[in-house]
Amino acid sequence: QQPVQSPQAVILREGEDAVINCSSSKALYSVHWYRQKHGEAPVFLMILLKGGEQKGHDKISASFNEKKQQSSLYLTASQLSYSGTYFCGTEGGTSYGKLTFGQGTILTVHP
Amino acid sequence: EAQVTQNPRYLITVTGKKLTVTCSQNMNHEYMSWYRQDPGLGLRQIYYSMNVEVTDKGDVPEGYKVSRKEKRNFPLILESPSPNQTSLYFCASSLVRGYEAFFGQGTRLTVV
């Protein structure tokens, strides 16, 4: 079953912050975040492993609450280059190695 | 240059005509997978492979076959394509399961 991402779409002005949520109905080993720009392949952002960790690089960070089976991606001081579709992928349940992605969140950053 | 290469990039075919989409990586990665991407549905995993000769079904394996005879190659086979397999397909590889995945440039398949 696909994880559920929210919101489905978000529009920002440069410099604003955004949070994208990813929720699963099964126990998770890991959560993967990718960004895809229009007409391109998805690009890796980060992976969070079971253990409730938080990761970040530059102004993009993420948290993973394994008890709630949820992850959140935080984008601070957004830039035009952040525009794209963000996908969370989850690995868990009884399927070791299988990665299931959410439907995506479209992020648009305006000047 | 480290990369995942898919061929062809674009393909239009007719219902029932067997086809193969190739995927090759030059990074000595163990884990490889295939996804299809359809509007509003995100990326859906078709098959994945943890290593040579080890493949397993993803979420939407029906109508597809794969093989992993050597580490670098992971072809996707459609034995009898149907119009509902019209989609954008991505191959991806990662060092091992649970690591950063590198995606190929995509194959846009149309089945008429």
mmCIF file with all atom_site columns, C-alpha atoms in Angstrom:
data_model
loop_
_atom_site.group_PDB
_atom_site.id
_atom_site.type_symbol
_atom_site.label_atom_id
_atom_site.label_alt_id
_atom_site.label_comp_id
_atom_site.label_asym_id
_atom_site.label_entity_id
_atom_site.label_seq_id
_atom_site.pdbx_PDB_ins_code
_atom_site.Cartn_x
_atom_site.Cartn_y
_atom_site.Cartn_z
_atom_site.occupancy
_atom_site.B_iso_or_equiv
_atom_site.pdbx_formal_charge
_atom_site.auth_seq_id
_atom_site.auth_comp_id
_atom_site.auth_asym_id
_atom_site.auth_atom_id
_atom_site.pdbx_PDB_model_num
ATOM 1   C CA . GLN A 1 1   ? 0.000  0.000   0.000   1.00 0.00 ? 1   GLN A CA 1
ATOM 2   C CA . GLN A 1 2   ? 1.341  3.395   -1.012  1.00 0.00 ? 2   GLN A CA 1
ATOM 3   C CA . PRO A 1 3   ? 2.338  5.860   1.704   1.00 0.00 ? 3   PRO A CA 1
ATOM 4   C CA . VAL A 1 4   ? 0.183  8.971   1.763   1.00 0.00 ? 4   VAL A CA 1
ATOM 5   C CA . GLN A 1 5   ? 1.827  12.310  1.144   1.00 0.00 ? 5   GLN A CA 1
ATOM 6   C CA . SER A 1 6   ? 0.412  15.657  2.161   1.00 0.00 ? 6   SER A CA 1
ATOM 7   C CA . PRO A 1 7   ? -0.116 18.215  0.926   1.00 0.00 ? 7   PRO A CA 1
ATOM 8   C CA . GLN A 1 8   ? -0.604 17.210  -2.706  1.00 0.00 ? 8   GLN A CA 1
ATOM 9   C CA . ALA A 1 9   ? 0.665  20.591  -3.842  1.00 0.00 ? 9   ALA A CA 1
ATOM 10  C CA . VAL A 1 10  ? 2.147  23.685  -2.282  1.00 0.00 ? 10  VAL A CA 1
ATOM 11  C CA . ILE A 1 11  ? 3.015  27.100  -3.695  1.00 0.00 ? 11  ILE A CA 1
ATOM 12  C CA . LEU A 1 12  ? 5.641  29.261  -2.038  1.00 0.00 ? 12  LEU A CA 1
ATOM 13  C CA . ARG A 1 13  ? 7.463  32.518  -2.527  1.00 0.00 ? 13  ARG A CA 1
ATOM 14  C CA . GLU A 1 14  ? 11.233 32.440  -2.381  1.00 0.00 ? 14  GLU A CA 1
ATOM 15  C CA . GLY A 1 15  ? 12.434 32.425  1.198   1.00 0.00 ? 15  GLY A CA 1
ATOM 16  C CA . GLU A 1 16  ? 9.337  30.736  2.638   1.00 0.00 ? 16  GLU A CA 1
ATOM 17  C CA . ASP A 1 17  ? 9.362  27.393  4.404   1.00 0.00 ? 17  ASP A CA 1
ATOM 18  C CA . ALA A 1 18  ? 7.451  24.216  3.620   1.00 0.00 ? 18  ALA A CA 1
ATOM 19  C CA . VAL A 1 19  ? 6.792  20.848  5.219   1.00 0.00 ? 19  VAL A CA 1
ATOM 20  C CA . ILE A 1 20  ? 5.860  17.724  3.302   1.00 0.00 ? 20  ILE A CA 1
ATOM 21  C CA . ASN A 1 21  ? 4.496  14.776  5.229   1.00 0.00 ? 21  ASN A CA 1
ATOM 22  C CA . CYS A 1 22  ? 4.606  11.072  4.459   1.00 0.00 ? 22  CYS A CA 1
ATOM 23  C CA . SER A 1 23  ? 2.475  8.589   6.357   1.00 0.00 ? 23  SER A CA 1
ATOM 24  C CA . SER A 1 24  ? 2.445  4.813   6.132   1.00 0.00 ? 24  SER A CA 1
ATOM 25  C CA . SER A 1 25  ? 0.109  2.144   7.461   1.00 0.00 ? 25  SER A CA 1
ATOM 26  C CA . LYS A 1 26  ? 2.899  -0.379  8.036   1.00 0.00 ? 26  LYS A CA 1
ATOM 27  C CA . ALA A 1 27  ? 5.954  -0.590  10.261  1.00 0.00 ? 27  ALA A CA 1
ATOM 28  C CA . LEU A 1 28  ? 8.921  0.908   8.423   1.00 0.00 ? 28  LEU A CA 1
ATOM 29  C CA . TYR A 1 29  ? 12.621 0.097   8.118   1.00 0.00 ? 29  TYR A CA 1
ATOM 30  C CA . SER A 1 30  ? 13.440 3.227   6.186   1.00 0.00 ? 30  SER A CA 1
ATOM 31  C CA . VAL A 1 31  ? 12.072 6.294   4.435   1.00 0.00 ? 31  VAL A CA 1
ATOM 32  C CA . HIS A 1 32  ? 13.618 7.649   1.249   1.00 0.00 ? 32  HIS A CA 1
ATOM 33  C CA . TRP A 1 33  ? 13.104 11.141  -0.173  1.00 0.00 ? 33  TRP A CA 1
ATOM 34  C CA . TYR A 1 34  ? 13.573 12.117  -3.820  1.00 0.00 ? 34  TYR A CA 1
ATOM 35  C CA . ARG A 1 35  ? 12.915 15.210  -5.889  1.00 0.00 ? 35  ARG A CA 1
ATOM 36  C CA . GLN A 1 36  ? 11.956 15.126  -9.545  1.00 0.00 ? 36  GLN A CA 1
ATOM 37  C CA . LYS A 1 37  ? 11.996 18.107  -11.856 1.00 0.00 ? 37  LYS A CA 1
ATOM 38  C CA . HIS A 1 38  ? 9.727  18.163  -14.883 1.00 0.00 ? 38  HIS A CA 1
ATOM 39  C CA . GLY A 1 39  ? 11.010 15.898  -17.642 1.00 0.00 ? 39  GLY A CA 1
ATOM 40  C CA . GLU A 1 40  ? 13.882 14.560  -15.562 1.00 0.00 ? 40  GLU A CA 1
ATOM 41  C CA . ALA A 1 41  ? 14.631 11.500  -13.470 1.00 0.00 ? 41  ALA A CA 1
ATOM 42  C CA . PRO A 1 42  ? 14.171 11.541  -9.697  1.00 0.00 ? 42  PRO A CA 1
ATOM 43  C CA . VAL A 1 43  ? 17.180 12.675  -7.697  1.00 0.00 ? 43  VAL A CA 1
ATOM 44  C CA . PHE A 1 44  ? 18.090 11.430  -4.234  1.00 0.00 ? 44  PHE A CA 1
ATOM 45  C CA . LEU A 1 45  ? 17.700 13.769  -1.255  1.00 0.00 ? 45  LEU A CA 1
ATOM 46  C CA . MET A 1 46  ? 18.129 11.572  1.815   1.00 0.00 ? 46  MET A CA 1
ATOM 47  C CA . ILE A 1 47  ? 17.362 8.282   3.539   1.00 0.00 ? 47  ILE A CA 1
ATOM 48  C CA . LEU A 1 48  ? 16.239 7.905   7.127   1.00 0.00 ? 48  LEU A CA 1
ATOM 49  C CA . LEU A 1 49  ? 16.598 4.602   8.869   1.00 0.00 ? 49  LEU A CA 1
ATOM 50  C CA . LYS A 1 50  ? 14.589 3.017   11.656  1.00 0.00 ? 50  LYS A CA 1
ATOM 51  C CA . GLY A 1 51  ? 15.602 4.680   14.901  1.00 0.00 ? 51  GLY A CA 1
ATOM 52  C CA . GLY A 1 52  ? 13.699 7.967   14.815  1.00 0.00 ? 52  GLY A CA 1
ATOM 53  C CA . GLU A 1 53  ? 16.499 10.000  13.343  1.00 0.00 ? 53  GLU A CA 1
ATOM 54  C CA . GLN A 1 54  ? 16.605 13.360  11.768  1.00 0.00 ? 54  GLN A CA 1
ATOM 55  C CA . LYS A 1 55  ? 18.836 14.242  8.864   1.00 0.00 ? 55  LYS A CA 1
ATOM 56  C CA . GLY A 1 56  ? 19.625 17.298  6.891   1.00 0.00 ? 56  GLY A CA 1
ATOM 57  C CA . HIS A 1 57  ? 21.804 18.933  4.348   1.00 0.00 ? 57  HIS A CA 1
ATOM 58  C CA . ASP A 1 58  ? 21.857 22.576  3.463   1.00 0.00 ? 58  ASP A CA 1
ATOM 59  C CA . LYS A 1 59  ? 18.331 23.903  4.047   1.00 0.00 ? 59  LYS A CA 1
ATOM 60  C CA . ILE A 1 60  ? 16.541 20.592  3.512   1.00 0.00 ? 60  ILE A CA 1
ATOM 61  C CA . SER A 1 61  ? 16.084 18.240  6.436   1.00 0.00 ? 61  SER A CA 1
ATOM 62  C CA . ALA A 1 62  ? 13.817 15.374  7.396   1.00 0.00 ? 62  ALA A CA 1
ATOM 63  C CA . SER A 1 63  ? 12.606 13.482  10.411  1.00 0.00 ? 63  SER A CA 1
ATOM 64  C CA . PHE A 1 64  ? 11.356 9.931   10.872  1.00 0.00 ? 64  PHE A CA 1
ATOM 65  C CA . ASN A 1 65  ? 9.008  8.890   13.641  1.00 0.00 ? 65  ASN A CA 1
ATOM 66  C CA . GLU A 1 66  ? 8.931  5.104   13.418  1.00 0.00 ? 66  GLU A CA 1
ATOM 67  C CA . LYS A 1 67  ? 6.284  4.758   16.123  1.00 0.00 ? 67  LYS A CA 1
ATOM 68  C CA . LYS A 1 68  ? 3.877  6.860   14.121  1.00 0.00 ? 68  LYS A CA 1
ATOM 69  C CA . GLN A 1 69  ? 5.171  5.467   10.819  1.00 0.00 ? 69  GLN A CA 1
ATOM 70  C CA . GLN A 1 70  ? 5.592  9.004   9.576   1.00 0.00 ? 70  GLN A CA 1
ATOM 71  C CA . SER A 1 71  ? 8.279  11.131  8.024   1.00 0.00 ? 71  SER A CA 1
ATOM 72  C CA . SER A 1 72  ? 8.403  14.832  7.304   1.00 0.00 ? 72  SER A CA 1
ATOM 73  C CA . LEU A 1 73  ? 10.587 16.761  4.885   1.00 0.00 ? 73  LEU A CA 1
ATOM 74  C CA . TYR A 1 74  ? 11.423 20.336  5.859   1.00 0.00 ? 74  TYR A CA 1
ATOM 75  C CA . LEU A 1 75  ? 12.450 22.908  3.280   1.00 0.00 ? 75  LEU A CA 1
ATOM 76  C CA . THR A 1 76  ? 13.579 26.175  4.787   1.00 0.00 ? 76  THR A CA 1
ATOM 77  C CA . ALA A 1 77  ? 14.215 29.504  3.055   1.00 0.00 ? 77  ALA A CA 1
ATOM 78  C CA . SER A 1 78  ? 13.067 27.979  -0.223  1.00 0.00 ? 78  SER A CA 1
ATOM 79  C CA . GLN A 1 79  ? 14.847 28.750  -3.461  1.00 0.00 ? 79  GLN A CA 1
ATOM 80  C CA . LEU A 1 80  ? 13.560 28.648  -7.029  1.00 0.00 ? 80  LEU A CA 1
ATOM 81  C CA . SER A 1 81  ? 15.615 25.489  -7.544  1.00 0.00 ? 81  SER A CA 1
ATOM 82  C CA . TYR A 1 82  ? 13.492 23.667  -4.956  1.00 0.00 ? 82  TYR A CA 1
ATOM 83  C CA . SER A 1 83  ? 10.556 23.528  -7.361  1.00 0.00 ? 83  SER A CA 1
ATOM 84  C CA . GLY A 1 84  ? 9.632  20.029  -8.409  1.00 0.00 ? 84  GLY A CA 1
ATOM 85  C CA . THR A 1 85  ? 7.738  16.982  -7.272  1.00 0.00 ? 85  THR A CA 1
ATOM 86  C CA . TYR A 1 86  ? 8.830  15.385  -4.024  1.00 0.00 ? 86  TYR A CA 1
ATOM 87  C CA . PHE A 1 87  ? 8.367  11.691  -3.414  1.00 0.00 ? 87  PHE A CA 1
ATOM 88  C CA . CYS A 1 88  ? 8.736  9.691   -0.261  1.00 0.00 ? 88  CYS A CA 1
ATOM 89  C CA . GLY A 1 89  ? 9.498  6.000   -0.572  1.00 0.00 ? 89  GLY A CA 1
ATOM 90  C CA . THR A 1 90  ? 9.019  3.542   2.245   1.00 0.00 ? 90  THR A CA 1
ATOM 91  C CA . GLU A 1 91  ? 10.447 0.126   2.945   1.00 0.00 ? 91  GLU A CA 1
ATOM 92  C CA . GLY A 1 92  ? 8.815  -1.973  5.597   1.00 0.00 ? 92  GLY A CA 1
ATOM 93  C CA . GLY A 1 93  ? 6.182  -4.449  6.610   1.00 0.00 ? 93  GLY A CA 1
ATOM 94  C CA . THR A 1 94  ? 7.063  -7.919  5.396   1.00 0.00 ? 94  THR A CA 1
ATOM 95  C CA . SER A 1 95  ? 8.754  -6.718  2.231   1.00 0.00 ? 95  SER A CA 1
ATOM 96  C CA . TYR A 1 96  ? 12.483 -6.422  2.789   1.00 0.00 ? 96  TYR A CA 1
ATOM 97  C CA . GLY A 1 97  ? 13.954 -4.636  -0.205  1.00 0.00 ? 97  GLY A CA 1
ATOM 98  C CA . LYS A 1 98  ? 10.672 -3.495  -1.748  1.00 0.00 ? 98  LYS A CA 1
ATOM 99  C CA . LEU A 1 99  ? 10.344 0.271   -2.004  1.00 0.00 ? 99  LEU A CA 1
ATOM 100 C CA . THR A 1 100 ? 6.890  1.843   -2.236  1.00 0.00 ? 100 THR A CA 1
ATOM 101 C CA . PHE A 1 101 ? 6.574  5.499   -3.198  1.00 0.00 ? 101 PHE A CA 1
ATOM 102 C CA . GLY A 1 102 ? 3.853  7.982   -2.381  1.00 0.00 ? 102 GLY A CA 1
ATOM 103 C CA . GLN A 1 103 ? 1.931  9.822   -5.063  1.00 0.00 ? 103 GLN A CA 1
ATOM 104 C CA . GLY A 1 104 ? 4.139  12.886  -4.808  1.00 0.00 ? 104 GLY A CA 1
ATOM 105 C CA . THR A 1 105 ? 3.881  16.503  -3.652  1.00 0.00 ? 105 THR A CA 1
ATOM 106 C CA . ILE A 1 106 ? 4.224  19.250  -6.246  1.00 0.00 ? 106 ILE A CA 1
ATOM 107 C CA . LEU A 1 107 ? 6.208  22.166  -4.872  1.00 0.00 ? 107 LEU A CA 1
ATOM 108 C CA . THR A 1 108 ? 6.281  25.444  -6.794  1.00 0.00 ? 108 THR A CA 1
ATOM 109 C CA . VAL A 1 109 ? 8.489  28.311  -5.697  1.00 0.00 ? 109 VAL A CA 1
ATOM 110 C CA . HIS A 1 110 ? 7.832  31.743  -7.178  1.00 0.00 ? 110 HIS A CA 1
ATOM 111 C CA . PRO A 1 111 ? 10.215 34.741  -7.136  1.00 0.00 ? 111 PRO A CA 1
ATOM 112 C CA . GLU B 2 1   ? 31.073 8.755   -15.601 1.00 0.00 ? 1   GLU B CA 1
ATOM 113 C CA . ALA B 2 2   ? 28.868 6.871   -13.145 1.00 0.00 ? 2   ALA B CA 1
ATOM 114 C CA . GLN B 2 3   ? 25.499 6.304   -14.711 1.00 0.00 ? 3   GLN B CA 1
ATOM 115 C CA . VAL B 2 4   ? 22.437 4.173   -15.315 1.00 0.00 ? 4   VAL B CA 1
ATOM 116 C CA . THR B 2 5   ? 21.646 3.818   -18.999 1.00 0.00 ? 5   THR B CA 1
ATOM 117 C CA . GLN B 2 6   ? 18.263 2.819   -20.356 1.00 0.00 ? 6   GLN B CA 1
ATOM 118 C CA . ASN B 2 7   ? 17.410 2.050   -23.946 1.00 0.00 ? 7   ASN B CA 1
ATOM 119 C CA . PRO B 2 8   ? 15.405 2.977   -25.843 1.00 0.00 ? 8   PRO B CA 1
ATOM 120 C CA . ARG B 2 9   ? 14.372 6.417   -24.594 1.00 0.00 ? 9   ARG B CA 1
ATOM 121 C CA . TYR B 2 10  ? 11.148 6.385   -26.576 1.00 0.00 ? 10  TYR B CA 1
ATOM 122 C CA . LEU B 2 11  ? 9.225  3.445   -27.978 1.00 0.00 ? 11  LEU B CA 1
ATOM 123 C CA . ILE B 2 12  ? 5.892  3.099   -29.721 1.00 0.00 ? 12  ILE B CA 1
ATOM 124 C CA . THR B 2 13  ? 4.738  -0.454  -30.241 1.00 0.00 ? 13  THR B CA 1
ATOM 125 C CA . VAL B 2 14  ? 1.624  -2.467  -30.965 1.00 0.00 ? 14  VAL B CA 1
ATOM 126 C CA . THR B 2 15  ? -0.363 -4.627  -28.612 1.00 0.00 ? 15  THR B CA 1
ATOM 127 C CA . GLY B 2 16  ? 1.102  -8.092  -28.201 1.00 0.00 ? 16  GLY B CA 1
ATOM 128 C CA . LYS B 2 17  ? 4.510  -7.468  -29.728 1.00 0.00 ? 17  LYS B CA 1
ATOM 129 C CA . LYS B 2 18  ? 7.182  -8.558  -27.271 1.00 0.00 ? 18  LYS B CA 1
ATOM 130 C CA . LEU B 2 19  ? 9.697  -5.924  -26.287 1.00 0.00 ? 19  LEU B CA 1
ATOM 131 C CA . THR B 2 20  ? 12.678 -5.464  -23.998 1.00 0.00 ? 20  THR B CA 1
ATOM 132 C CA . VAL B 2 21  ? 13.857 -2.281  -22.328 1.00 0.00 ? 21  VAL B CA 1
ATOM 133 C CA . THR B 2 22  ? 17.502 -2.532  -21.359 1.00 0.00 ? 22  THR B CA 1
ATOM 134 C CA . CYS B 2 23  ? 19.107 -1.097  -18.243 1.00 0.00 ? 23  CYS B CA 1
ATOM 135 C CA . SER B 2 24  ? 22.801 -1.052  -17.516 1.00 0.00 ? 24  SER B CA 1
ATOM 136 C CA . GLN B 2 25  ? 24.806 0.484   -14.667 1.00 0.00 ? 25  GLN B CA 1
ATOM 137 C CA . ASN B 2 26  ? 28.579 0.961   -14.409 1.00 0.00 ? 26  ASN B CA 1
ATOM 138 C CA . MET B 2 27  ? 28.833 1.466   -10.647 1.00 0.00 ? 27  MET B CA 1
ATOM 139 C CA . ASN B 2 28  ? 29.043 -2.170  -9.548  1.00 0.00 ? 28  ASN B CA 1
ATOM 140 C CA . HIS B 2 29  ? 25.772 -1.762  -7.674  1.00 0.00 ? 29  HIS B CA 1
ATOM 141 C CA . GLU B 2 30  ? 24.089 -4.802  -6.205  1.00 0.00 ? 30  GLU B CA 1
ATOM 142 C CA . TYR B 2 31  ? 20.533 -3.467  -5.998  1.00 0.00 ? 31  TYR B CA 1
ATOM 143 C CA . MET B 2 32  ? 18.558 -2.625  -9.132  1.00 0.00 ? 32  MET B CA 1
ATOM 144 C CA . SER B 2 33  ? 14.893 -1.940  -9.711  1.00 0.00 ? 33  SER B CA 1
ATOM 145 C CA . TRP B 2 34  ? 12.291 -0.933  -12.265 1.00 0.00 ? 34  TRP B CA 1
ATOM 146 C CA . TYR B 2 35  ? 9.525  1.616   -11.776 1.00 0.00 ? 35  TYR B CA 1
ATOM 147 C CA . ARG B 2 36  ? 6.668  2.892   -13.830 1.00 0.00 ? 36  ARG B CA 1
ATOM 148 C CA . GLN B 2 37  ? 5.413  6.431   -13.440 1.00 0.00 ? 37  GLN B CA 1
ATOM 149 C CA . ASP B 2 38  ? 1.865  7.459   -14.272 1.00 0.00 ? 38  ASP B CA 1
ATOM 150 C CA . PRO B 2 39  ? 0.207  10.842  -13.604 1.00 0.00 ? 39  PRO B CA 1
ATOM 151 C CA . GLY B 2 40  ? -1.207 11.055  -10.108 1.00 0.00 ? 40  GLY B CA 1
ATOM 152 C CA . LEU B 2 41  ? 0.153  7.654   -9.090  1.00 0.00 ? 41  LEU B CA 1
ATOM 153 C CA . GLY B 2 42  ? 3.767  8.499   -8.440  1.00 0.00 ? 42  GLY B CA 1
ATOM 154 C CA . LEU B 2 43  ? 6.483  5.901   -8.909  1.00 0.00 ? 43  LEU B CA 1
ATOM 155 C CA . ARG B 2 44  ? 5.424  2.294   -8.606  1.00 0.00 ? 44  ARG B CA 1
ATOM 156 C CA . GLN B 2 45  ? 7.993  -0.437  -8.294  1.00 0.00 ? 45  GLN B CA 1
ATOM 157 C CA . ILE B 2 46  ? 7.631  -3.271  -10.794 1.00 0.00 ? 46  ILE B CA 1
ATOM 158 C CA . TYR B 2 47  ? 10.498 -5.591  -9.845  1.00 0.00 ? 47  TYR B CA 1
ATOM 159 C CA . TYR B 2 48  ? 13.676 -5.323  -7.848  1.00 0.00 ? 48  TYR B CA 1
ATOM 160 C CA . SER B 2 49  ? 16.858 -7.316  -7.602  1.00 0.00 ? 49  SER B CA 1
ATOM 161 C CA . MET B 2 50  ? 19.057 -7.521  -4.511  1.00 0.00 ? 50  MET B CA 1
ATOM 162 C CA . ASN B 2 51  ? 21.871 -9.189  -6.466  1.00 0.00 ? 51  ASN B CA 1
ATOM 163 C CA . VAL B 2 52  ? 22.678 -11.412 -9.419  1.00 0.00 ? 52  VAL B CA 1
ATOM 164 C CA . GLU B 2 53  ? 20.064 -14.133 -9.916  1.00 0.00 ? 53  GLU B CA 1
ATOM 165 C CA . VAL B 2 54  ? 17.920 -12.676 -7.102  1.00 0.00 ? 54  VAL B CA 1
ATOM 166 C CA . THR B 2 55  ? 14.778 -10.889 -8.224  1.00 0.00 ? 55  THR B CA 1
ATOM 167 C CA . ASP B 2 56  ? 11.502 -10.163 -6.497  1.00 0.00 ? 56  ASP B CA 1
ATOM 168 C CA . LYS B 2 57  ? 8.145  -8.617  -7.261  1.00 0.00 ? 57  LYS B CA 1
ATOM 169 C CA . GLY B 2 58  ? 7.400  -5.003  -6.513  1.00 0.00 ? 58  GLY B CA 1
ATOM 170 C CA . ASP B 2 59  ? 3.930  -3.552  -6.250  1.00 0.00 ? 59  ASP B CA 1
ATOM 171 C CA . VAL B 2 60  ? 2.893  -3.870  -9.912  1.00 0.00 ? 60  VAL B CA 1
ATOM 172 C CA . PRO B 2 61  ? 4.648  -6.897  -11.460 1.00 0.00 ? 61  PRO B CA 1
ATOM 173 C CA . GLU B 2 62  ? 1.768  -8.202  -13.597 1.00 0.00 ? 62  GLU B CA 1
ATOM 174 C CA . GLY B 2 63  ? 2.618  -8.285  -17.289 1.00 0.00 ? 63  GLY B CA 1
ATOM 175 C CA . TYR B 2 64  ? 6.358  -7.820  -16.773 1.00 0.00 ? 64  TYR B CA 1
ATOM 176 C CA . LYS B 2 65  ? 9.391  -10.061 -16.493 1.00 0.00 ? 65  LYS B CA 1
ATOM 177 C CA . VAL B 2 66  ? 12.963 -9.328  -15.498 1.00 0.00 ? 66  VAL B CA 1
ATOM 178 C CA . SER B 2 67  ? 16.234 -11.171 -15.343 1.00 0.00 ? 67  SER B CA 1
ATOM 179 C CA . ARG B 2 68  ? 19.533 -10.478 -13.609 1.00 0.00 ? 68  ARG B CA 1
ATOM 180 C CA . LYS B 2 69  ? 22.153 -12.697 -15.143 1.00 0.00 ? 69  LYS B CA 1
ATOM 181 C CA . GLU B 2 70  ? 24.983 -10.255 -14.572 1.00 0.00 ? 70  GLU B CA 1
ATOM 182 C CA . LYS B 2 71  ? 25.457 -7.477  -12.070 1.00 0.00 ? 71  LYS B CA 1
ATOM 183 C CA . ARG B 2 72  ? 25.410 -4.565  -14.471 1.00 0.00 ? 72  ARG B CA 1
ATOM 184 C CA . ASN B 2 73  ? 22.295 -5.417  -16.494 1.00 0.00 ? 73  ASN B CA 1
ATOM 185 C CA . PHE B 2 74  ? 18.653 -5.640  -15.515 1.00 0.00 ? 74  PHE B CA 1
ATOM 186 C CA . PRO B 2 75  ? 16.385 -5.800  -18.571 1.00 0.00 ? 75  PRO B CA 1
ATOM 187 C CA . LEU B 2 76  ? 12.621 -5.341  -18.364 1.00 0.00 ? 76  LEU B CA 1
ATOM 188 C CA . ILE B 2 77  ? 10.627 -7.630  -20.637 1.00 0.00 ? 77  ILE B CA 1
ATOM 189 C CA . LEU B 2 78  ? 7.051  -7.152  -21.758 1.00 0.00 ? 78  LEU B CA 1
ATOM 190 C CA . GLU B 2 79  ? 6.032  -10.450 -23.317 1.00 0.00 ? 79  GLU B CA 1
ATOM 191 C CA . SER B 2 80  ? 2.659  -9.237  -24.609 1.00 0.00 ? 80  SER B CA 1
ATOM 192 C CA . PRO B 2 81  ? 2.326  -5.485  -24.096 1.00 0.00 ? 81  PRO B CA 1
ATOM 193 C CA . SER B 2 82  ? -1.114 -3.976  -23.663 1.00 0.00 ? 82  SER B CA 1
ATOM 194 C CA . PRO B 2 83  ? -2.261 -0.334  -23.822 1.00 0.00 ? 83  PRO B CA 1
ATOM 195 C CA . ASN B 2 84  ? -2.468 -0.133  -20.012 1.00 0.00 ? 84  ASN B CA 1
ATOM 196 C CA . GLN B 2 85  ? 1.321  -0.562  -19.954 1.00 0.00 ? 85  GLN B CA 1
ATOM 197 C CA . THR B 2 86  ? 1.736  2.771   -21.690 1.00 0.00 ? 86  THR B CA 1
ATOM 198 C CA . SER B 2 87  ? 3.832  4.674   -19.188 1.00 0.00 ? 87  SER B CA 1
ATOM 199 C CA . LEU B 2 88  ? 7.159  6.277   -18.321 1.00 0.00 ? 88  LEU B CA 1
ATOM 200 C CA . TYR B 2 89  ? 9.597  3.649   -17.057 1.00 0.00 ? 89  TYR B CA 1
ATOM 201 C CA . PHE B 2 90  ? 12.644 4.215   -14.872 1.00 0.00 ? 90  PHE B CA 1
ATOM 202 C CA . CYS B 2 91  ? 15.433 1.873   -13.973 1.00 0.00 ? 91  CYS B CA 1
ATOM 203 C CA . ALA B 2 92  ? 17.437 2.607   -10.828 1.00 0.00 ? 92  ALA B CA 1
ATOM 204 C CA . SER B 2 93  ? 20.438 1.144   -9.052  1.00 0.00 ? 93  SER B CA 1
ATOM 205 C CA . SER B 2 94  ? 22.011 1.531   -5.637  1.00 0.00 ? 94  SER B CA 1
ATOM 206 C CA . LEU B 2 95  ? 25.087 0.129   -3.955  1.00 0.00 ? 95  LEU B CA 1
ATOM 207 C CA . VAL B 2 96  ? 22.937 -2.149  -1.844  1.00 0.00 ? 96  VAL B CA 1
ATOM 208 C CA . ARG B 2 97  ? 19.379 -2.096  -0.614  1.00 0.00 ? 97  ARG B CA 1
ATOM 209 C CA . GLY B 2 98  ? 18.642 1.021   1.465   1.00 0.00 ? 98  GLY B CA 1
ATOM 210 C CA . TYR B 2 99  ? 21.206 3.269   -0.159  1.00 0.00 ? 99  TYR B CA 1
ATOM 211 C CA . GLU B 2 100 ? 20.926 6.240   -2.496  1.00 0.00 ? 100 GLU B CA 1
ATOM 212 C CA . ALA B 2 101 ? 19.406 5.206   -5.809  1.00 0.00 ? 101 ALA B CA 1
ATOM 213 C CA . PHE B 2 102 ? 20.607 6.508   -9.154  1.00 0.00 ? 102 PHE B CA 1
ATOM 214 C CA . PHE B 2 103 ? 17.940 6.637   -11.834 1.00 0.00 ? 103 PHE B CA 1
ATOM 215 C CA . GLY B 2 104 ? 18.240 6.182   -15.559 1.00 0.00 ? 104 GLY B CA 1
ATOM 216 C CA . GLN B 2 105 ? 16.915 8.856   -17.879 1.00 0.00 ? 105 GLN B CA 1
ATOM 217 C CA . GLY B 2 106 ? 13.611 7.073   -18.436 1.00 0.00 ? 106 GLY B CA 1
ATOM 218 C CA . THR B 2 107 ? 11.865 5.238   -21.261 1.00 0.00 ? 107 THR B CA 1
ATOM 219 C CA . ARG B 2 108 ? 8.573  6.529   -22.541 1.00 0.00 ? 108 ARG B CA 1
ATOM 220 C CA . LEU B 2 109 ? 6.589  3.581   -23.833 1.00 0.00 ? 109 LEU B CA 1
ATOM 221 C CA . THR B 2 110 ? 3.383  3.837   -25.828 1.00 0.00 ? 110 THR B CA 1
ATOM 222 C CA . VAL B 2 111 ? 1.415  0.695   -26.640 1.00 0.00 ? 111 VAL B CA 1
ATOM 223 C CA . VAL B 2 112 ? -1.273 1.135   -29.301 1.00 0.00 ? 112 VAL B CA 1
#
